[in-house]
Amino acid sequence: MSASEASVPPPNEAPEVPEAPGQDAVAGPPRRAARAALLASVFVIATSGLIYELITGTLASYVLGDSVAQFSFVIGLYLFAMGIGSYLSQYLESKLLERFVEIELGVALVGGLSAPLLFKVYTASGAFRVLLYGLVLLIGMLVGLEIPLLIRLLKFSLDLKQLVARVLTLDYIGALVASLLFPSLLLPRLGIHQTGLFFGLLNAFVALGSTFLFPITRADRFRLRALCALTVLVLGAAFAMVTQFVERAEAIYFGAPVVHSAQSPYQRMVLTQSPRTTRLFLNGNLQFSSDDEYRYHEVLVHPAVAALGRDPRRVLILGGGDGLAARELLRYPSVEQVTLVDLDAVVTDAFRTLPIATRLNQGALTDRRVTVRNEDAYKFLEGCTESFDLAIVDFPDPGNYAVGKLYTDAFYQLLRERLGVRGVVVVQATSPQYARESFWTIVTTMEAAGFMTAPLHVYVPSFGEWGFVLAGGEGLAAPGGLRIEASTLRYLDSAGLPELFRFPRDIGRVAAPINRLNDQKLVAIYTREWSVWTR
């Protein structure tokens, strides 16, 4: 230890020396341990700052849709706010350690509580946006204030070249660690609320540890440690109670008790049950209601089987992790193999094991004929060498570019190769009533991929008028009758089949572009059309 290091009194024996106005609250160069602790703080600050950014971006994409736009807004606003904070740091001229601790506690509280606060108001879109961007601005400014303060606190122990290199290196490494941990570990294991609160606690402990690094007055030391203890208490209590809070809030928002919820790296799944119906929500969006889902799934599956003109044996389902489309397919004795490809194992596992779910799909996902593969459908088709008689495509609506690629001509060309000349496919294609141009864009895109198409639609009370595209090779025509006894179904019969393929004038065909992989026009069209109905 150098003489200058030895001259710094231990934190518990810090002299109460009044600080001259305009001077930093540093009595001398920090000890090696203190310097290492401050550098470690840079890593924690960078990691937690990006975690809060990812949390707000994820919640924004859940609530507002269009994940590309939301993450772009959040990242841009966060970096801008950091710049403001860095600029304002020059006006902090005294008691730098005290100011650093106070700012770190602010980051802990605002960042740690950001997810529960946003969740609380996400039923009101206007209020959600105001709070979202306000929190991003505040967190960014606070984090932007911290790094310059740490550099000034460390300036006596390292020359400028070493100091800037080490601080920025730790800052960038922290950002990398956060970006790797958030989707792979933190979000699926802790959940979005607990992740924010965990890092809030981490920030609070960094603030507490910082009070031991430099000599400060006894009054300031007592005040700062009391604030740290209070912050830890608040965040710890929130961490313990957030699960109950989320369950109560979700029950109010969804209008029924939540019987199962889970977070995956891709989405939040919620199952609710009331005396009348069971409902599935993904990222807050209704996927089905048990009192009318049979309309949707019967029209999704049985006209396609009828159009095939022969008994289906090998069937591919893309999406449909709830097993309800598989349930309808398994009504046909001829079916020998169903390959179901759904990205999210959280969904397929729930509908394979939960009694409330297996009652709905009649145990379809545990049927010996069904093979479930949890992988990206696009990559599956790229590597697939099997051929199928029939394909059922039941993806979510194309509200973002990750899903939009599954509605492109390139995707449909891959699918066509797996079906051959005689194969038939049916695609969930959103509402021709609420998203008319989007629906006909899907039709146009499938035709550009070489399919003959026969669009159809059905009224589902939970959703309104809903559309599908039946497609196949040369000679495909709308079927004239079903290949299953109508008495085994709840809605569909042969007499009503032709009406599904007739489109009234107000939802009839309009000019629409081809949705290509390098220019996903469908996502922009879909977002524009649905935004009119969700204002």
Coordinates of C-alpha atoms in Angstrom, one line a residue:
M1 CA 0.0 0.0 0.0
S2 CA 1.4 3.4 -0.9
A3 CA 1.8 6.2 1.6
S4 CA -1.0 8.2 0.0
E5 CA -3.3 5.1 0.2
A6 CA -2.4 4.5 3.9
S7 CA -3.3 8.1 4.7
V8 CA -7.0 7.5 4.0
P9 CA -8.8 6.7 7.2
P10 CA -11.0 3.6 7.2
P11 CA -14.7 4.5 6.5
N12 CA -15.8 3.9 10.1
E13 CA -13.2 6.3 11.4
A14 CA -13.8 9.1 8.9
P15 CA -13.2 12.5 10.3
E16 CA -16.0 15.0 10.2
V17 CA -14.3 17.6 8.2
P18 CA -16.5 20.4 6.6
E19 CA -16.1 20.4 2.9
A20 CA -15.1 23.5 1.1
P21 CA -17.7 24.8 -1.3
G22 CA -17.2 23.7 -4.9
Q23 CA -14.8 20.8 -4.1
D24 CA -15.3 17.1 -4.6
A25 CA -16.0 15.1 -1.5
V26 CA -12.8 13.1 -1.8
A27 CA -10.2 13.3 0.9
G28 CA -7.5 11.5 -1.2
P29 CA -7.0 8.7 -3.7
P30 CA -9.2 5.7 -3.0
R31 CA -7.7 2.5 -1.7
R32 CA -7.3 -0.4 -4.1
A33 CA -10.3 -2.2 -2.7
A34 CA -12.4 1.0 -3.0
R35 CA -11.2 1.5 -6.5
A36 CA -12.1 -2.1 -7.5
A37 CA -15.5 -1.7 -5.9
L38 CA -16.2 1.5 -7.8
L39 CA -15.1 -0.1 -11.1
A40 CA -17.4 -3.1 -10.3
S41 CA -20.2 -0.5 -9.8
V42 CA -19.7 0.5 -13.4
F43 CA -20.4 -3.1 -14.4
V44 CA -23.6 -3.3 -12.3
I45 CA -24.8 0.1 -13.5
A46 CA -24.4 -0.8 -17.1
T47 CA -26.0 -4.2 -16.7
S48 CA -29.0 -2.9 -14.7
G49 CA -29.5 0.1 -17.0
L50 CA -29.8 -2.2 -20.0
I51 CA -32.0 -4.6 -18.1
Y52 CA -34.4 -1.7 -17.3
E53 CA -34.3 -0.7 -21.0
L54 CA -35.1 -4.3 -22.1
I55 CA -38.0 -4.5 -19.6
T56 CA -39.6 -1.3 -20.8
G57 CA -39.1 -2.3 -24.4
T58 CA -40.6 -5.8 -23.8
L59 CA -43.6 -4.4 -22.0
A60 CA -44.1 -1.8 -24.7
S61 CA -44.1 -4.5 -27.4
Y62 CA -46.5 -6.6 -25.3
V63 CA -49.0 -3.7 -24.9
L64 CA -48.5 -1.6 -28.0
G65 CA -47.4 -4.2 -30.5
D66 CA -44.9 -3.7 -33.3
S67 CA -41.8 -4.8 -31.3
V68 CA -39.4 -3.3 -33.8
A69 CA -40.9 0.2 -33.4
Q70 CA -41.2 0.0 -29.7
F71 CA -37.6 -1.2 -29.1
S72 CA -36.4 1.5 -31.5
F73 CA -38.3 4.2 -29.6
V74 CA -37.2 2.9 -26.2
I75 CA -33.5 2.5 -27.1
G76 CA -33.3 5.9 -28.8
L77 CA -35.0 7.7 -26.0
Y78 CA -32.9 5.9 -23.4
L79 CA -29.6 6.9 -25.1
F80 CA -30.8 10.4 -25.5
A81 CA -31.7 10.6 -21.8
M82 CA -28.3 9.3 -20.9
G83 CA -26.8 12.1 -22.9
I84 CA -28.9 14.6 -21.0
G85 CA -27.8 13.1 -17.7
S86 CA -24.1 13.1 -18.7
Y87 CA -24.4 16.8 -19.6
L88 CA -26.1 17.7 -16.4
S89 CA -23.4 15.9 -14.3
Q90 CA -21.1 18.9 -14.8
Y91 CA -23.3 20.9 -12.5
L92 CA -22.7 18.6 -9.6
E93 CA -19.6 20.1 -8.0
S94 CA -19.5 19.0 -4.4
K95 CA -20.1 15.8 -2.3
L96 CA -19.9 13.6 -5.3
L97 CA -20.1 10.4 -3.4
E98 CA -23.3 11.5 -1.6
R99 CA -24.8 12.5 -4.9
F100 CA -23.7 9.2 -6.5
V101 CA -25.4 7.2 -3.7
E102 CA -28.6 9.3 -4.0
I103 CA -28.7 8.8 -7.8
E104 CA -28.1 5.1 -7.5
L105 CA -31.0 4.8 -5.1
G106 CA -33.1 6.7 -7.6
V107 CA -32.2 4.2 -10.3
A108 CA -33.0 1.3 -7.9
L109 CA -36.5 2.6 -7.1
V110 CA -37.5 3.8 -10.6
G111 CA -36.0 0.9 -12.5
G112 CA -36.9 -1.7 -10.0
L113 CA -40.6 -0.6 -9.8
S114 CA -40.9 0.2 -13.5
A115 CA -42.5 -3.1 -14.6
P116 CA -45.2 -3.2 -11.8
L117 CA -46.0 0.5 -12.4
L118 CA -46.3 0.0 -16.2
F119 CA -48.4 -3.2 -15.7
K120 CA -50.7 -1.3 -13.4
V121 CA -51.6 1.2 -16.1
Y122 CA -51.4 -0.8 -19.2
T123 CA -55.2 -1.0 -19.6
A124 CA -55.2 2.6 -20.7
S125 CA -53.1 3.1 -23.8
G126 CA -52.6 6.8 -23.4
A127 CA -51.5 6.6 -19.8
F128 CA -49.3 3.7 -20.6
R129 CA -47.4 5.7 -23.2
V130 CA -46.9 8.7 -20.9
L131 CA -45.6 6.5 -18.1
L132 CA -43.5 4.4 -20.4
Y133 CA -41.6 7.2 -22.0
G134 CA -41.4 9.1 -18.8
L135 CA -39.7 6.2 -17.0
V136 CA -37.3 5.6 -19.9
L137 CA -36.3 9.3 -19.8
L138 CA -35.9 9.3 -16.0
I139 CA -33.9 6.0 -15.9
G140 CA -31.7 7.1 -18.8
M141 CA -30.9 10.5 -17.2
L142 CA -30.1 8.9 -13.8
V143 CA -27.7 6.3 -15.4
G144 CA -26.2 9.1 -17.6
L145 CA -25.4 11.0 -14.4
E146 CA -23.7 8.1 -12.7
I147 CA -20.9 7.3 -15.1
P148 CA -19.3 10.8 -15.1
L149 CA -19.6 10.9 -11.3
L150 CA -17.7 7.6 -11.0
I151 CA -15.0 8.8 -13.4
R152 CA -14.6 11.9 -11.2
L153 CA -14.5 9.8 -8.0
L154 CA -11.8 7.6 -9.6
K155 CA -9.7 10.3 -11.2
F156 CA -7.1 10.4 -8.4
S157 CA -6.2 6.7 -8.6
L158 CA -5.8 6.2 -12.4
D159 CA -4.5 8.4 -15.2
L160 CA -7.1 9.6 -17.7
K161 CA -6.2 7.0 -20.3
Q162 CA -6.5 4.0 -18.0
L163 CA -9.6 5.4 -16.3
V164 CA -11.6 6.0 -19.5
A165 CA -10.5 2.6 -20.9
R166 CA -11.5 0.6 -17.8
V167 CA -14.8 2.4 -17.2
L168 CA -16.0 2.1 -20.8
T169 CA -14.8 -1.5 -21.1
L170 CA -16.8 -2.5 -18.0
D171 CA -19.8 -0.4 -19.3
Y172 CA -19.9 -2.3 -22.6
I173 CA -19.3 -5.7 -21.0
G174 CA -22.1 -5.1 -18.6
A175 CA -24.4 -4.3 -21.5
L176 CA -23.4 -7.5 -23.2
V177 CA -24.1 -9.6 -20.1
A178 CA -27.5 -8.0 -19.7
S179 CA -28.4 -8.7 -23.3
L180 CA -27.4 -12.3 -23.0
L181 CA -29.0 -13.0 -19.6
F182 CA -32.3 -11.2 -20.1
P183 CA -33.9 -13.5 -22.8
S184 CA -32.2 -16.7 -21.9
L185 CA -32.4 -16.8 -18.1
L186 CA -33.9 -13.8 -16.4
L187 CA -37.2 -13.4 -18.3
P188 CA -38.2 -17.1 -18.4
R189 CA -37.0 -17.9 -14.9
L190 CA -37.7 -14.8 -12.8
G191 CA -40.3 -13.1 -15.0
I192 CA -40.3 -9.5 -16.0
H193 CA -41.4 -8.0 -12.7
Q194 CA -39.1 -10.0 -10.5
T195 CA -36.2 -9.3 -12.8
G196 CA -36.6 -5.5 -12.5
L197 CA -37.0 -5.7 -8.7
F198 CA -33.9 -8.0 -8.4
F199 CA -31.7 -5.5 -10.2
G200 CA -33.3 -2.7 -8.2
L201 CA -32.1 -4.4 -5.1
L202 CA -28.7 -4.9 -6.7
N203 CA -28.5 -1.1 -7.3
A204 CA -29.5 -0.4 -3.7
F205 CA -26.8 -2.7 -2.4
V206 CA -24.3 -0.9 -4.7
A207 CA -25.4 2.4 -3.2
L208 CA -25.0 1.0 0.4
G209 CA -21.6 -0.4 -0.3
S210 CA -20.5 3.0 -1.7
T211 CA -21.0 4.6 1.7
F212 CA -18.0 2.6 2.9
L213 CA -15.6 3.7 0.2
F214 CA -14.8 7.3 1.1
P215 CA -14.7 9.4 4.3
I216 CA -17.9 11.3 4.7
T217 CA -19.5 13.1 7.7
R218 CA -21.3 11.1 10.3
A219 CA -24.6 12.8 9.5
D220 CA -24.4 12.1 5.8
R221 CA -23.3 8.5 6.5
F222 CA -26.3 7.9 8.7
R223 CA -28.7 9.6 6.3
L224 CA -27.5 7.7 3.2
R225 CA -27.5 4.3 5.0
A226 CA -30.9 4.9 6.3
L227 CA -32.1 5.7 2.7
C228 CA -30.4 2.6 1.4
A229 CA -32.1 0.5 4.1
L230 CA -35.5 2.0 3.3
T231 CA -35.0 1.4 -0.4
V232 CA -34.0 -2.2 0.2
L233 CA -37.1 -2.7 2.4
V234 CA -39.4 -1.2 -0.2
L235 CA -38.0 -3.3 -3.1
G236 CA -37.8 -6.4 -1.0
A237 CA -41.4 -6.1 0.0
A238 CA -42.4 -5.5 -3.6
F239 CA -40.4 -8.6 -4.7
A240 CA -42.2 -10.7 -2.1
M241 CA -45.7 -9.4 -3.1
V242 CA -45.4 -8.8 -6.8
T243 CA -46.7 -12.2 -7.8
Q244 CA -50.0 -11.6 -5.9
F245 CA -50.1 -8.1 -7.2
V246 CA -49.8 -9.3 -10.8
E247 CA -52.4 -12.1 -10.3
R248 CA -54.9 -9.6 -8.9
A249 CA -54.2 -7.0 -11.7
E250 CA -54.5 -9.7 -14.4
A251 CA -57.8 -11.0 -12.9
I252 CA -59.2 -7.4 -13.1
Y253 CA -57.8 -6.8 -16.6
F254 CA -58.9 -10.1 -18.1
G255 CA -62.3 -10.1 -16.3
A256 CA -61.9 -13.6 -14.9
P257 CA -59.7 -15.4 -12.4
V258 CA -56.3 -16.4 -13.7
V259 CA -55.9 -20.2 -13.3
H260 CA -52.4 -20.4 -14.9
S261 CA -49.8 -18.0 -16.1
A262 CA -46.3 -18.4 -17.4
Q263 CA -43.5 -16.3 -18.9
S264 CA -41.4 -17.7 -21.8
P265 CA -38.6 -16.0 -23.7
Y266 CA -41.2 -15.1 -26.3
Q267 CA -44.4 -14.1 -24.6
R268 CA -46.5 -14.2 -21.4
M269 CA -49.2 -16.8 -21.4
V270 CA -52.4 -16.4 -19.2
L271 CA -55.3 -18.9 -18.9
T272 CA -58.4 -17.6 -17.2
Q273 CA -61.6 -19.4 -16.2
S274 CA -65.0 -18.1 -15.4
P275 CA -68.2 -20.1 -14.9
R276 CA -69.0 -19.7 -18.6
T277 CA -65.7 -19.9 -20.4
T278 CA -61.9 -20.6 -20.4
R279 CA -59.7 -18.2 -22.3
L280 CA -56.1 -18.1 -23.5
F281 CA -54.2 -14.8 -23.7
L282 CA -50.7 -14.3 -25.1
N283 CA -49.1 -11.0 -24.3
G284 CA -52.6 -9.7 -23.3
N285 CA -54.2 -10.7 -26.6
L286 CA -57.1 -13.1 -26.7
Q287 CA -56.2 -16.3 -28.6
F288 CA -59.5 -18.2 -28.0
S289 CA -62.5 -18.5 -25.8
S290 CA -63.8 -22.0 -25.1
D291 CA -67.4 -21.0 -25.8
D292 CA -66.8 -20.3 -29.5
E293 CA -63.4 -21.6 -30.4
Y294 CA -65.0 -24.6 -32.1
R295 CA -66.3 -22.3 -34.9
Y296 CA -62.7 -21.1 -35.6
H297 CA -61.1 -24.5 -35.5
E298 CA -63.7 -26.4 -37.4
V299 CA -63.5 -23.9 -40.2
L300 CA -59.7 -24.0 -40.0
V301 CA -59.5 -27.7 -40.4
H302 CA -62.4 -29.5 -42.1
P303 CA -62.8 -27.5 -45.3
A304 CA -59.1 -28.1 -46.0
V305 CA -59.5 -31.8 -45.5
A306 CA -62.6 -31.8 -47.8
A307 CA -60.5 -29.9 -50.4
L308 CA -57.8 -32.5 -50.2
G309 CA -60.2 -35.0 -51.9
R310 CA -58.7 -38.0 -50.2
D311 CA -58.0 -39.3 -46.7
P312 CA -55.2 -37.3 -44.9
R313 CA -52.4 -39.4 -43.5
R314 CA -49.5 -37.2 -42.8
V315 CA -50.3 -33.7 -41.6
L316 CA -48.2 -30.7 -40.6
I317 CA -49.5 -28.1 -38.1
L318 CA -47.5 -24.9 -37.9
G319 CA -48.4 -22.9 -34.8
G320 CA -51.5 -24.2 -33.0
G321 CA -49.6 -25.0 -29.7
D322 CA -52.9 -25.2 -27.9
G323 CA -53.7 -28.5 -29.6
L324 CA -57.2 -27.4 -30.7
A325 CA -56.4 -27.8 -34.5
A326 CA -54.9 -31.2 -33.7
R327 CA -58.0 -32.2 -31.9
E328 CA -60.1 -31.6 -35.0
L329 CA -57.6 -33.5 -37.2
L330 CA -57.6 -36.5 -35.0
R331 CA -61.3 -37.0 -35.7
Y332 CA -60.2 -38.6 -39.0
P333 CA -59.2 -42.3 -38.5
S334 CA -56.9 -42.1 -41.6
V335 CA -54.5 -39.7 -39.9
E336 CA -51.3 -41.6 -39.1
Q337 CA -48.9 -38.8 -38.2
V338 CA -49.3 -35.2 -37.1
T339 CA -46.2 -33.0 -36.8
L340 CA -46.9 -29.9 -34.7
V341 CA -44.3 -27.2 -34.9
D342 CA -44.7 -24.4 -32.3
L343 CA -41.9 -22.1 -31.1
D344 CA -43.0 -21.9 -27.5
A345 CA -42.6 -24.9 -25.3
V346 CA -44.3 -23.1 -22.4
V347 CA -47.5 -23.1 -24.4
T348 CA -47.3 -26.7 -25.7
D349 CA -46.3 -28.0 -22.2
A350 CA -49.2 -26.3 -20.6
F351 CA -51.7 -27.8 -23.2
R352 CA -50.1 -31.2 -22.8
T353 CA -50.3 -31.3 -19.0
L354 CA -52.8 -28.9 -17.4
P355 CA -56.2 -30.6 -16.9
I356 CA -58.1 -27.4 -17.8
A357 CA -56.2 -27.4 -21.1
T358 CA -56.3 -31.1 -21.9
R359 CA -60.1 -31.1 -21.5
L360 CA -60.3 -28.5 -24.2
N361 CA -58.0 -30.3 -26.7
Q362 CA -59.2 -33.7 -25.6
G363 CA -55.6 -34.8 -24.9
A364 CA -54.5 -34.2 -28.5
L365 CA -50.9 -33.3 -27.7
T366 CA -50.4 -36.6 -25.8
D367 CA -51.9 -38.7 -28.7
R368 CA -49.3 -41.2 -30.0
R369 CA -49.8 -39.9 -33.5
V370 CA -48.8 -36.4 -32.6
T371 CA -45.2 -35.2 -32.5
V372 CA -44.5 -31.8 -31.0
R373 CA -41.4 -29.9 -32.1
N374 CA -40.6 -26.6 -30.4
E375 CA -38.7 -24.7 -33.0
D376 CA -39.0 -21.8 -35.4
A377 CA -41.4 -22.8 -38.3
Y378 CA -39.3 -21.1 -40.9
K379 CA -36.1 -22.9 -39.9
F380 CA -38.1 -26.2 -39.6
L381 CA -39.2 -25.9 -43.3
E382 CA -35.8 -25.0 -44.4
G383 CA -34.4 -28.2 -43.0
C384 CA -37.4 -30.4 -43.5
T385 CA -37.2 -33.2 -46.1
E386 CA -40.6 -34.9 -45.3
S387 CA -43.7 -34.5 -47.4
F388 CA -47.2 -33.9 -46.1
D389 CA -50.7 -34.4 -47.5
L390 CA -52.1 -31.4 -45.6
A391 CA -50.7 -28.3 -43.7
I392 CA -52.6 -26.3 -41.1
V393 CA -51.0 -22.9 -40.5
D394 CA -52.3 -21.2 -37.3
F395 CA -49.8 -18.4 -36.5
P396 CA -50.6 -15.2 -34.6
D397 CA -51.5 -12.2 -36.7
P398 CA -48.6 -10.5 -38.4
G399 CA -48.2 -7.7 -35.9
N400 CA -44.4 -7.7 -35.9
Y401 CA -41.6 -8.6 -38.3
A402 CA -40.7 -11.8 -36.4
V403 CA -44.1 -13.2 -37.2
G404 CA -44.4 -11.3 -40.5
K405 CA -41.7 -13.5 -42.1
L406 CA -44.1 -16.4 -41.7
Y407 CA -46.5 -14.7 -44.1
T408 CA -44.0 -14.0 -46.9
D409 CA -43.8 -15.5 -50.4
A410 CA -40.5 -17.1 -49.4
F411 CA -42.1 -18.9 -46.5
Y412 CA -45.1 -20.1 -48.7
Q413 CA -42.6 -21.4 -51.3
L414 CA -40.9 -23.5 -48.7
L415 CA -44.3 -24.8 -47.6
R416 CA -45.3 -25.6 -51.1
E417 CA -42.3 -27.8 -51.6
R418 CA -43.3 -29.9 -48.6
L419 CA -46.8 -30.4 -50.0
G420 CA -46.1 -31.3 -53.6
V421 CA -48.7 -31.0 -56.4
R422 CA -51.6 -32.6 -54.6
G423 CA -51.1 -31.2 -51.1
V424 CA -53.4 -28.6 -49.5
V425 CA -52.7 -25.9 -47.0
V426 CA -55.0 -23.6 -45.0
V427 CA -53.7 -20.4 -43.3
Q428 CA -55.1 -18.3 -40.6
A429 CA -55.3 -14.9 -42.2
T430 CA -56.7 -12.3 -39.7
S431 CA -60.0 -10.5 -40.1
P432 CA -61.2 -9.5 -43.6
Q433 CA -63.5 -7.1 -41.8
Y434 CA -61.1 -5.2 -39.5
A435 CA -58.0 -5.8 -41.6
R436 CA -59.3 -6.1 -45.1
E437 CA -56.1 -5.2 -47.0
S438 CA -54.0 -7.4 -44.7
F439 CA -56.3 -10.4 -45.4
W440 CA -56.1 -9.9 -49.2
T441 CA -52.3 -9.3 -49.0
I442 CA -52.0 -12.8 -47.6
V443 CA -54.1 -14.1 -50.5
T444 CA -52.0 -12.2 -53.0
T445 CA -48.7 -13.4 -51.4
M446 CA -49.8 -17.1 -51.5
E447 CA -50.7 -16.8 -55.1
A448 CA -47.3 -15.2 -55.9
A449 CA -45.7 -18.3 -54.3
G450 CA -47.5 -20.5 -56.8
F451 CA -50.6 -21.5 -54.9
M452 CA -54.2 -21.6 -56.2
T453 CA -56.3 -20.0 -53.5
A454 CA -59.9 -20.3 -52.2
P455 CA -60.4 -17.7 -49.4
L456 CA -63.0 -18.3 -46.8
H457 CA -64.4 -16.7 -43.6
V458 CA -66.5 -17.3 -40.5
Y459 CA -68.1 -15.3 -37.8
V460 CA -66.6 -16.0 -34.4
P461 CA -68.3 -14.0 -31.6
S462 CA -65.1 -13.4 -29.6
F463 CA -63.3 -12.0 -32.6
G464 CA -65.9 -11.0 -35.2
E465 CA -65.6 -11.9 -38.9
W466 CA -62.4 -14.0 -39.3
G467 CA -60.6 -15.2 -42.4
F468 CA -58.6 -18.1 -43.7
V469 CA -56.9 -18.9 -47.0
L470 CA -57.3 -22.4 -48.5
A471 CA -54.6 -23.1 -51.1
G472 CA -53.2 -25.9 -53.2
G473 CA -52.0 -26.8 -56.6
E474 CA -53.6 -26.5 -60.0
G475 CA -57.3 -27.5 -60.0
L476 CA -57.9 -26.5 -56.3
A477 CA -61.6 -25.6 -55.8
A478 CA -63.8 -24.8 -52.9
P479 CA -65.2 -28.1 -51.6
G480 CA -68.8 -28.9 -52.0
G481 CA -69.2 -31.1 -48.9
L482 CA -67.4 -32.4 -45.8
R483 CA -65.5 -35.7 -45.4
I484 CA -66.7 -36.1 -41.8
E485 CA -70.1 -36.7 -40.3
A486 CA -71.6 -33.3 -39.5
S487 CA -73.2 -34.8 -36.3
T488 CA -69.6 -35.0 -34.8
L489 CA -69.2 -31.3 -35.2
R490 CA -70.8 -28.4 -33.3
Y491 CA -71.0 -25.7 -36.0
L492 CA -70.0 -26.8 -39.5
D493 CA -72.1 -28.8 -42.0
S494 CA -72.1 -29.5 -45.7
A495 CA -75.1 -27.3 -46.3
G496 CA -73.4 -24.2 -44.9
L497 CA -70.0 -24.9 -46.4
P498 CA -70.5 -22.9 -49.7
E499 CA -71.4 -19.8 -47.7
L500 CA -68.0 -19.7 -46.1
F501 CA -66.4 -19.0 -49.5
R502 CA -68.7 -16.2 -50.5
F503 CA -67.5 -12.7 -49.5
P504 CA -69.9 -9.9 -49.2
R505 CA -69.0 -6.6 -51.0
D506 CA -67.8 -4.9 -47.8
I507 CA -65.1 -7.5 -47.2
G508 CA -64.5 -8.5 -50.8
R509 CA -61.2 -8.5 -52.6
V510 CA -59.2 -5.4 -52.9
A511 CA -55.8 -4.7 -54.5
A512 CA -53.0 -5.7 -52.2
P513 CA -49.2 -6.1 -52.5
I514 CA -47.1 -9.2 -52.2
N515 CA -45.5 -9.6 -48.7
R516 CA -41.8 -10.3 -49.4
L517 CA -39.1 -11.2 -46.9
N518 CA -36.9 -8.2 -47.6
D519 CA -39.9 -5.8 -47.6
Q520 CA -42.6 -6.9 -45.2
K521 CA -45.3 -4.6 -46.3
L522 CA -47.9 -6.7 -44.5
V523 CA -46.7 -5.7 -41.0
A524 CA -47.2 -2.0 -41.7
I525 CA -50.6 -2.6 -43.4
Y526 CA -51.8 -4.8 -40.5
T527 CA -50.6 -2.3 -37.8
R528 CA -52.2 0.6 -39.6
E529 CA -55.6 -1.2 -40.1
W530 CA -55.8 -2.6 -36.5
S531 CA -54.8 0.7 -34.9
V532 CA -58.0 2.2 -36.2
W533 CA -60.0 -0.4 -34.2
T534 CA -57.9 -0.2 -31.0
R535 CA -57.9 3.5 -30.4

